[in-house]
Amino acid sequence: MEDDGQRRVLVAQRQPADRQFTSRFLELLGGYQVHEAADGMSMIKGLKNKPDLIVADTHESAQFPRAIEIIKRNKAFEETPIVVYSEERHLVSSFAAKGIQGFIIKPAAPAVLLGKLWKVLGGESAREATASSFSERFQADLDDIEDLPTLPSVFSEVDRLCKDPDIGADELSKVIETDPSITLKLLNLANSAFFGFSRRIKTVHEAISLLGNKTVKNAILNIAVYEATKDLATSAGLDKKEFWVHAAGVGSVARFLCKKLSIDRDEAFTAGIVHDTGKIILDSLYADFYKDVLKRVAENDVSIYEAEEEVIGLTHATIGQELAESWNLGPELSAAIAHHHQPGRADGDEEIACLVHVGDAVARRMGVGSGGDSKVPEIDPEVLKKLSISTDQLSEWDSEIQEAVDRDRSVLSILQS
Ligand SMILES: [Fe+2]
Ligand SMILES: [Fe+2]
């Protein structure tokens, strides 16, 4: 076939009206030369036109999924990008595994459809294409996915009540006590070395009176996040035991810094606990992608954050932020999750992102657990400036930090009990 420079697209859609609409749209707005296929067989026959791109829907009865598999197995066409354009968003993950270059959920705005096809045709690398399909897949999954972890309902209720500054211990304790497992862990936390009370706290009411609503809410959130993520079905192999030691370690350092620098941040420890939650989600819900991330970390001198960017184009910070929003964790924790690698980018709450940023680097330097790689990140000098500390000062605090980390391990053993 003569190459006139015009891009060729094969549009494989079952419904004639749909197919013609997509075709006219691509011809008129995109300037593509379009060939059409009404079923899987004519889709395969349409390969003789040497399309630069195939846009296919997912109708089983028209045998499009089968045709996609056949095309991907054919050496001559395995590189031909295929974008699936379908309303069947539950099929995103099975198609992503087949090596397609994108998934557009119908109905898509014309600009989205054209933009996506242009991107695939524009010579971007396979990795970038995978990343963009991943991004869409993630967005689609977040809306629809049923196995996205949910926090125990008692947390949402406590969170709602705590928005009222006048809420009393009576009302709050009644709600907490509806969950016996959380009640027990909360009492164990209240009596742990983490809080260091000399007398025994026997009731939730007493714990609330002594610790205050906000501290109790954060303690419940620590329990809730651990509970919600501990039994996820699949895993690409992230070491969860070391992950939690790291998370608690970061929390301890952040909490230590608050005490040392007289910063009033009740959520500092919890910010450490939740800061890398995005890794657990990626490791489980996107295990097929995350295996490659972990392999890259093991074989190359890169951080897990860099490997996530390289392999899937999205980091645990971004995914974690989405999760924080779906869990309604509030702006402070959301900022800690989203910006702990680049606190300078936090447009709202920079301080908590700075505390976790330093906590992350210090915990890694001191070998407290593992965040999934063995790289010790550099602390951003701007962050040190903002917190009015120096690296020398941090090193001088090493033994005190170690003590805080050891003491706060009690929290982890309670969460895991
Ligand atoms: Fe991180
Ligand atoms: Fe981390």
Short mmCIF file of C-alpha atoms and ligand atoms in Angstrom, two decimals:
data_model
loop_
_atom_site.label_atom_id
_atom_site.label_comp_id
_atom_site.label_asym_id
_atom_site.label_seq_id
_atom_site.Cartn_x
_atom_site.Cartn_y
_atom_site.Cartn_z
CA MET A 1 0.00 0.00 0.00
CA GLU A 2 1.23 3.44 -0.95
CA ASP A 3 2.07 5.64 1.97
CA ASP A 4 0.48 9.05 1.48
CA GLY A 5 1.31 10.08 5.03
CA GLN A 6 -2.31 9.88 6.07
CA ARG A 7 -2.86 7.86 9.21
CA ARG A 8 -5.03 4.80 8.77
CA VAL A 9 -7.47 3.67 11.42
CA LEU A 10 -9.48 0.47 11.47
CA VAL A 11 -12.75 1.04 13.33
CA ALA A 12 -14.22 -2.25 14.55
CA GLN A 13 -17.60 -1.66 16.09
CA ARG A 14 -20.67 -3.83 15.98
CA GLN A 15 -23.48 -1.26 15.84
CA PRO A 16 -23.60 0.41 12.39
CA ALA A 17 -24.67 3.76 13.84
CA ASP A 18 -21.80 3.71 16.38
CA ARG A 19 -19.30 2.62 13.78
CA GLN A 20 -20.31 5.27 11.29
CA PHE A 21 -20.28 7.97 13.93
CA THR A 22 -16.75 7.05 15.08
CA SER A 23 -15.57 6.77 11.48
CA ARG A 24 -16.99 10.13 10.33
CA PHE A 25 -15.70 11.74 13.44
CA LEU A 26 -12.18 10.43 12.88
CA GLU A 27 -12.25 11.33 9.18
CA LEU A 28 -13.61 14.84 9.58
CA LEU A 29 -12.02 15.96 12.82
CA GLY A 30 -8.90 13.82 12.92
CA GLY A 31 -8.16 13.65 9.20
CA TYR A 32 -7.68 9.89 9.38
CA GLN A 33 -8.30 7.42 6.57
CA VAL A 34 -10.82 5.04 8.09
CA HIS A 35 -11.72 1.44 7.30
CA GLU A 36 -14.60 -0.26 9.04
CA ALA A 37 -15.25 -3.73 10.43
CA ALA A 38 -18.55 -5.01 11.81
CA ASP A 39 -17.22 -8.18 13.43
CA GLY A 40 -14.04 -9.94 14.46
CA MET A 41 -13.59 -11.70 11.14
CA SER A 42 -13.81 -8.50 9.08
CA MET A 43 -11.53 -6.85 11.64
CA ILE A 44 -8.83 -9.43 10.85
CA LYS A 45 -9.48 -9.04 7.11
CA GLY A 46 -9.16 -5.27 7.56
CA LEU A 47 -5.51 -5.74 8.51
CA LYS A 48 -4.70 -5.86 4.80
CA ASN A 49 -5.14 -2.05 4.84
CA LYS A 50 -2.21 -1.90 7.25
CA PRO A 51 -3.86 0.28 9.87
CA ASP A 52 -1.67 2.47 12.07
CA LEU A 53 -4.25 2.01 14.77
CA ILE A 54 -7.23 -0.20 15.53
CA VAL A 55 -10.19 1.09 17.51
CA ALA A 56 -12.32 -1.82 18.66
CA ASP A 57 -15.29 -2.38 20.87
CA THR A 58 -15.72 -5.38 23.16
CA HIS A 59 -18.85 -7.10 21.86
CA GLU A 60 -18.37 -10.78 22.62
CA SER A 61 -20.99 -11.89 20.08
CA ALA A 62 -19.16 -10.06 17.29
CA GLN A 63 -15.98 -11.87 18.38
CA PHE A 64 -13.91 -8.72 18.85
CA PRO A 65 -12.11 -9.94 22.00
CA ARG A 66 -11.07 -13.11 20.15
CA ALA A 67 -9.93 -11.07 17.14
CA ILE A 68 -7.83 -8.83 19.39
CA GLU A 69 -6.11 -11.90 20.83
CA ILE A 70 -5.39 -13.25 17.36
CA ILE A 71 -3.98 -9.93 16.16
CA LYS A 72 -1.75 -9.63 19.23
CA ARG A 73 -0.38 -13.13 18.56
CA ASN A 74 0.38 -12.32 14.92
CA LYS A 75 4.02 -11.24 14.59
CA ALA A 76 3.23 -8.89 11.70
CA PHE A 77 0.66 -6.96 13.70
CA GLU A 78 1.71 -7.38 17.31
CA GLU A 79 3.03 -3.80 17.31
CA THR A 80 -0.14 -2.32 15.83
CA PRO A 81 -1.72 -0.31 18.62
CA ILE A 82 -5.23 -1.27 19.64
CA VAL A 83 -7.45 1.05 21.61
CA VAL A 84 -10.58 -0.44 23.07
CA TYR A 85 -13.56 1.91 22.97
CA SER A 86 -16.33 0.44 25.04
CA GLU A 87 -18.93 1.04 27.70
CA GLU A 88 -18.01 -2.23 29.38
CA ARG A 89 -15.60 -0.74 31.88
CA HIS A 90 -15.42 -3.94 33.96
CA LEU A 91 -13.39 -5.42 31.09
CA VAL A 92 -10.58 -2.87 31.48
CA SER A 93 -8.28 -5.13 33.48
CA SER A 94 -8.66 -8.20 31.26
CA PHE A 95 -7.92 -6.10 28.16
CA ALA A 96 -4.99 -4.34 29.81
CA ALA A 97 -3.45 -7.78 30.36
CA LYS A 98 -3.78 -8.50 26.63
CA GLY A 99 -1.39 -5.69 25.75
CA ILE A 100 -3.80 -3.16 24.33
CA GLN A 101 -2.59 0.43 24.23
CA GLY A 102 -5.58 2.17 25.70
CA PHE A 103 -9.10 1.88 26.98
CA ILE A 104 -11.60 4.65 26.37
CA ILE A 105 -14.80 4.45 28.34
CA LYS A 106 -17.92 5.29 26.33
CA PRO A 107 -19.39 7.75 26.13
CA ALA A 108 -16.22 9.84 25.90
CA ALA A 109 -16.14 13.51 25.03
CA PRO A 110 -14.94 13.97 21.41
CA ALA A 111 -11.79 15.71 22.65
CA VAL A 112 -10.97 12.73 24.88
CA LEU A 113 -11.44 10.23 22.05
CA LEU A 114 -9.41 12.22 19.57
CA GLY A 115 -6.75 13.17 22.10
CA LYS A 116 -6.27 9.58 23.15
CA LEU A 117 -6.00 8.26 19.60
CA TRP A 118 -3.65 11.05 18.64
CA LYS A 119 -1.43 10.19 21.59
CA VAL A 120 -1.27 6.53 20.62
CA LEU A 121 -0.57 7.42 16.98
CA GLY A 122 1.87 10.15 17.91
CA GLY A 123 4.71 7.70 18.38
CA GLU A 124 4.79 7.65 22.13
CA SER A 125 6.67 4.75 23.63
CA ALA A 126 4.93 1.55 24.56
CA ARG A 127 5.65 2.35 28.18
CA GLU A 128 4.00 5.74 27.99
CA ALA A 129 1.05 4.23 26.20
CA THR A 130 0.75 1.59 28.89
CA ALA A 131 1.01 4.29 31.51
CA SER A 132 -1.81 6.28 29.98
CA SER A 133 -4.00 3.23 29.66
CA PHE A 134 -3.13 2.41 33.24
CA SER A 135 -4.14 5.88 34.31
CA GLU A 136 -7.53 5.49 32.66
CA ARG A 137 -7.88 2.04 33.99
CA PHE A 138 -7.16 3.31 37.47
CA GLN A 139 -9.70 6.10 37.19
CA ALA A 140 -12.30 3.69 35.85
CA ASP A 141 -11.53 1.18 38.56
CA LEU A 142 -11.75 3.75 41.32
CA ASP A 143 -15.28 4.59 40.25
CA ASP A 144 -16.38 1.02 39.87
CA ILE A 145 -14.11 -1.39 41.60
CA GLU A 146 -15.72 -3.38 44.33
CA ASP A 147 -12.60 -4.63 46.06
CA LEU A 148 -11.08 -1.20 46.76
CA PRO A 149 -10.51 -1.38 50.50
CA THR A 150 -13.00 0.45 52.67
CA LEU A 151 -12.34 1.74 56.15
CA PRO A 152 -14.34 0.18 59.01
CA SER A 153 -17.60 2.11 59.27
CA VAL A 154 -16.91 3.14 62.85
CA PHE A 155 -14.13 5.43 61.62
CA SER A 156 -16.44 7.40 59.31
CA GLU A 157 -18.91 7.79 62.14
CA VAL A 158 -16.21 8.97 64.59
CA ASP A 159 -14.83 11.30 61.93
CA ARG A 160 -18.30 12.77 61.36
CA LEU A 161 -18.92 13.27 65.08
CA CYS A 162 -15.50 14.85 65.65
CA LYS A 163 -16.35 17.62 63.18
CA ASP A 164 -18.50 18.98 66.00
CA PRO A 165 -16.03 20.53 68.49
CA ASP A 166 -18.58 20.17 71.29
CA ILE A 167 -19.12 16.47 70.86
CA GLY A 168 -18.85 14.76 74.23
CA ALA A 169 -17.08 11.60 75.36
CA ASP A 170 -20.44 9.96 76.07
CA GLU A 171 -21.64 10.09 72.50
CA LEU A 172 -18.24 9.30 70.97
CA SER A 173 -17.59 6.31 73.21
CA LYS A 174 -21.01 4.82 72.39
CA VAL A 175 -20.15 4.82 68.69
CA ILE A 176 -16.65 3.39 69.19
CA GLU A 177 -17.94 0.62 71.44
CA THR A 178 -20.15 -0.72 68.65
CA ASP A 179 -16.94 -2.23 67.24
CA PRO A 180 -15.45 -4.57 69.87
CA SER A 181 -12.21 -5.19 67.98
CA ILE A 182 -11.49 -1.45 67.54
CA THR A 183 -12.49 -0.81 71.16
CA LEU A 184 -10.00 -3.37 72.41
CA LYS A 185 -7.18 -2.06 70.23
CA LEU A 186 -7.96 1.54 71.19
CA LEU A 187 -7.73 0.68 74.88
CA ASN A 188 -4.48 -1.20 74.30
CA LEU A 189 -3.10 1.85 72.44
CA ALA A 190 -4.22 4.21 75.20
CA ASN A 191 -2.35 2.04 77.71
CA SER A 192 0.76 1.60 75.56
CA ALA A 193 4.18 3.20 75.90
CA PHE A 194 3.19 5.43 72.96
CA PHE A 195 1.07 7.56 75.30
CA GLY A 196 2.95 6.67 78.46
CA PHE A 197 0.23 7.13 81.08
CA SER A 198 1.19 5.77 84.47
CA ARG A 199 -2.30 4.62 85.43
CA ARG A 200 -4.46 2.06 83.66
CA ILE A 201 -7.15 3.40 81.33
CA LYS A 202 -10.12 1.07 81.64
CA THR A 203 -12.84 2.54 79.42
CA VAL A 204 -13.17 4.26 76.05
CA HIS A 205 -14.83 7.16 77.84
CA GLU A 206 -11.76 7.56 80.03
CA ALA A 207 -9.46 7.34 76.99
CA ILE A 208 -11.39 10.11 75.24
CA SER A 209 -11.34 12.32 78.34
CA LEU A 210 -7.58 11.90 78.75
CA LEU A 211 -6.46 11.99 75.12
CA GLY A 212 -9.02 14.28 73.53
CA ASN A 213 -11.27 13.67 70.51
CA LYS A 214 -8.68 14.37 67.84
CA THR A 215 -6.06 12.01 69.25
CA VAL A 216 -8.64 9.25 69.66
CA LYS A 217 -9.84 9.79 66.10
CA ASN A 218 -6.27 9.48 64.78
CA ALA A 219 -5.67 6.37 66.89
CA ILE A 220 -8.78 4.80 65.37
CA LEU A 221 -7.61 5.79 61.91
CA ASN A 222 -4.30 3.95 62.47
CA ILE A 223 -6.29 0.83 63.37
CA ALA A 224 -8.76 1.35 60.51
CA VAL A 225 -6.13 1.74 57.77
CA TYR A 226 -4.26 -1.32 58.96
CA GLU A 227 -7.49 -3.37 59.12
CA ALA A 228 -8.61 -2.21 55.67
CA THR A 229 -5.38 -3.15 53.93
CA LYS A 230 -4.10 -6.19 55.81
CA ASP A 231 -5.95 -8.92 53.92
CA LEU A 232 -5.95 -7.81 50.30
CA ALA A 233 -6.26 -10.82 48.05
CA THR A 234 -3.36 -10.48 45.62
CA SER A 235 0.18 -9.18 45.95
CA ALA A 236 3.05 -8.55 43.58
CA GLY A 237 5.41 -9.35 46.43
CA LEU A 238 5.81 -6.14 48.46
CA ASP A 239 7.15 -7.11 51.90
CA LYS A 240 4.21 -6.03 54.11
CA LYS A 241 5.93 -6.76 57.40
CA GLU A 242 8.81 -4.41 56.59
CA PHE A 243 6.39 -1.96 54.97
CA TRP A 244 4.53 -1.44 58.25
CA VAL A 245 7.73 -1.14 60.28
CA HIS A 246 8.74 1.60 57.82
CA ALA A 247 5.33 3.33 58.03
CA ALA A 248 5.35 3.33 61.84
CA GLY A 249 9.00 4.43 61.82
CA VAL A 250 8.20 7.43 59.63
CA GLY A 251 5.32 8.26 61.97
CA SER A 252 7.63 8.07 65.00
CA VAL A 253 10.20 10.40 63.43
CA ALA A 254 7.50 12.88 62.38
CA ARG A 255 6.01 12.80 65.88
CA PHE A 256 9.46 13.19 67.44
CA LEU A 257 10.17 16.24 65.25
CA CYS A 258 6.89 17.83 66.33
CA LYS A 259 7.82 17.46 69.99
CA LYS A 260 11.36 18.70 69.42
CA LEU A 261 10.31 21.67 67.31
CA SER A 262 7.19 22.48 69.35
CA ILE A 263 4.94 21.90 66.37
CA ASP A 264 1.36 21.12 67.32
CA ARG A 265 0.51 18.32 64.94
CA ASP A 266 -1.68 15.67 66.46
CA GLU A 267 -1.78 13.71 63.21
CA ALA A 268 2.01 13.43 62.71
CA PHE A 269 2.27 9.74 63.63
CA THR A 270 -0.85 8.84 61.64
CA ALA A 271 0.57 10.71 58.65
CA GLY A 272 3.52 8.32 58.77
CA ILE A 273 1.25 5.30 59.07
CA VAL A 274 -0.74 6.28 55.96
CA HIS A 275 1.94 8.00 53.85
CA ASP A 276 2.79 5.04 51.57
CA THR A 277 -0.63 3.33 51.51
CA GLY A 278 -0.67 3.80 47.72
CA LYS A 279 2.05 1.11 47.49
CA ILE A 280 -0.22 -1.48 49.10
CA ILE A 281 -3.00 -0.62 46.69
CA LEU A 282 -0.73 -0.83 43.65
CA ASP A 283 0.84 -4.04 44.94
CA SER A 284 -2.54 -5.68 45.28
CA LEU A 285 -5.02 -4.25 42.81
CA TYR A 286 -2.44 -3.75 40.04
CA ALA A 287 -0.18 -6.66 40.86
CA ASP A 288 0.53 -7.36 37.17
CA PHE A 289 2.10 -3.89 36.79
CA TYR A 290 3.68 -3.79 40.21
CA LYS A 291 5.63 -7.00 39.68
CA ASP A 292 7.55 -5.12 36.99
CA VAL A 293 8.09 -2.21 39.38
CA LEU A 294 9.56 -4.48 42.07
CA LYS A 295 11.69 -6.28 39.47
CA ARG A 296 13.05 -2.96 38.25
CA VAL A 297 13.90 -1.91 41.81
CA ALA A 298 15.68 -5.23 42.41
CA GLU A 299 17.68 -5.12 39.19
CA ASN A 300 18.51 -1.43 38.90
CA ASP A 301 19.72 1.30 41.14
CA VAL A 302 16.38 3.10 41.28
CA SER A 303 13.94 4.02 44.02
CA ILE A 304 10.49 2.46 44.08
CA TYR A 305 9.04 5.92 43.35
CA GLU A 306 11.20 6.23 40.21
CA ALA A 307 10.37 2.67 39.14
CA GLU A 308 6.64 3.36 39.51
CA GLU A 309 7.01 6.44 37.33
CA GLU A 310 9.01 4.53 34.73
CA VAL A 311 6.90 1.39 34.57
CA ILE A 312 3.35 2.64 35.07
CA GLY A 313 3.59 6.40 34.92
CA LEU A 314 1.80 6.87 38.23
CA THR A 315 3.28 6.80 41.70
CA HIS A 316 2.05 5.53 45.03
CA ALA A 317 1.74 9.19 46.06
CA THR A 318 -0.84 9.87 43.34
CA ILE A 319 -2.75 6.64 43.90
CA GLY A 320 -2.58 7.22 47.66
CA GLN A 321 -4.03 10.69 47.24
CA GLU A 322 -6.99 9.27 45.31
CA LEU A 323 -7.47 6.75 48.07
CA ALA A 324 -7.21 9.45 50.76
CA GLU A 325 -9.95 11.34 48.99
CA SER A 326 -12.17 8.30 48.67
CA TRP A 327 -11.60 7.59 52.37
CA ASN A 328 -12.22 11.25 53.31
CA LEU A 329 -8.98 11.44 55.27
CA GLY A 330 -9.00 15.24 55.21
CA PRO A 331 -6.55 17.80 53.76
CA GLU A 332 -3.67 17.23 56.21
CA LEU A 333 -3.28 13.49 55.66
CA SER A 334 -4.03 13.86 51.99
CA ALA A 335 -1.14 16.37 51.69
CA ALA A 336 1.18 14.04 53.62
CA ILE A 337 0.37 11.18 51.24
CA ALA A 338 0.42 13.16 48.01
CA HIS A 339 3.48 15.33 48.64
CA HIS A 340 5.87 13.50 50.95
CA HIS A 341 8.33 13.08 48.07
CA GLN A 342 8.07 16.71 46.92
CA PRO A 343 6.71 18.80 49.78
CA GLY A 344 7.37 21.97 47.75
CA ARG A 345 4.49 20.96 45.51
CA ALA A 346 1.99 20.94 48.35
CA ASP A 347 -0.25 23.90 47.68
CA GLY A 348 -2.17 23.56 50.93
CA ASP A 349 -0.63 21.92 53.95
CA GLU A 350 3.10 21.92 53.34
CA GLU A 351 4.21 21.44 56.95
CA ILE A 352 2.85 17.92 57.38
CA ALA A 353 4.31 16.90 53.99
CA CYS A 354 7.69 18.29 55.19
CA LEU A 355 7.53 16.33 58.45
CA VAL A 356 6.79 13.07 56.62
CA HIS A 357 9.44 13.84 53.98
CA VAL A 358 12.12 14.12 56.68
CA GLY A 359 10.63 11.17 58.60
CA ASP A 360 10.84 9.02 55.47
CA ALA A 361 14.49 9.88 54.82
CA VAL A 362 15.55 9.46 58.46
CA ALA A 363 13.70 6.14 58.91
CA ARG A 364 15.36 4.81 55.75
CA ARG A 365 18.79 6.08 56.76
CA MET A 366 18.40 4.38 60.15
CA GLY A 367 17.23 1.14 58.51
CA VAL A 368 13.78 1.13 60.12
CA GLY A 369 11.76 -1.33 58.01
CA SER A 370 11.62 -1.06 54.25
CA GLY A 371 9.61 1.13 51.92
CA GLY A 372 10.15 -1.34 49.07
CA ASP A 373 13.68 -0.31 48.03
CA SER A 374 17.03 0.26 49.67
CA LYS A 375 17.62 3.82 48.50
CA VAL A 376 17.98 6.54 51.10
CA PRO A 377 16.33 9.66 49.68
CA GLU A 378 18.01 13.04 49.90
CA ILE A 379 16.25 15.49 52.15
CA ASP A 380 15.19 18.56 50.22
CA PRO A 381 17.25 21.47 51.71
CA GLU A 382 14.19 23.74 51.36
CA VAL A 383 12.30 21.41 53.68
CA LEU A 384 15.01 21.65 56.33
CA LYS A 385 14.90 25.41 55.99
CA LYS A 386 11.15 25.47 56.45
CA LEU A 387 11.37 23.33 59.57
CA SER A 388 14.38 25.36 60.81
CA ILE A 389 16.62 22.32 61.29
CA SER A 390 19.92 21.17 59.85
CA THR A 391 21.18 17.73 58.81
CA ASP A 392 23.77 17.91 61.62
CA GLN A 393 21.01 18.52 64.12
CA LEU A 394 19.11 15.52 62.78
CA SER A 395 22.17 13.28 63.16
CA GLU A 396 22.65 14.54 66.70
CA TRP A 397 19.12 13.40 67.48
CA ASP A 398 19.72 9.88 66.18
CA SER A 399 19.76 8.12 69.54
CA GLU A 400 16.66 9.98 70.74
CA ILE A 401 14.92 9.16 67.47
CA GLN A 402 15.89 5.51 67.86
CA GLU A 403 14.35 5.51 71.35
CA ALA A 404 11.13 7.02 69.98
CA VAL A 405 11.03 4.46 67.18
CA ASP A 406 11.55 1.57 69.62
CA ARG A 407 8.88 2.90 71.97
CA ASP A 408 6.34 3.38 69.18
CA ARG A 409 6.81 -0.17 67.95
CA SER A 410 4.21 -1.00 70.60
CA VAL A 411 1.65 0.64 68.32
CA LEU A 412 2.48 -1.71 65.48
CA SER A 413 2.22 -4.81 67.63
CA ILE A 414 -1.22 -3.64 68.81
CA LEU A 415 -2.39 -2.96 65.24
CA GLN A 416 -1.18 -6.41 64.23
CA SER A 417 -2.64 -8.24 67.25
FE FE B 1 6.65 7.27 49.55
FE FE B 2 7.96 5.94 52.70
#
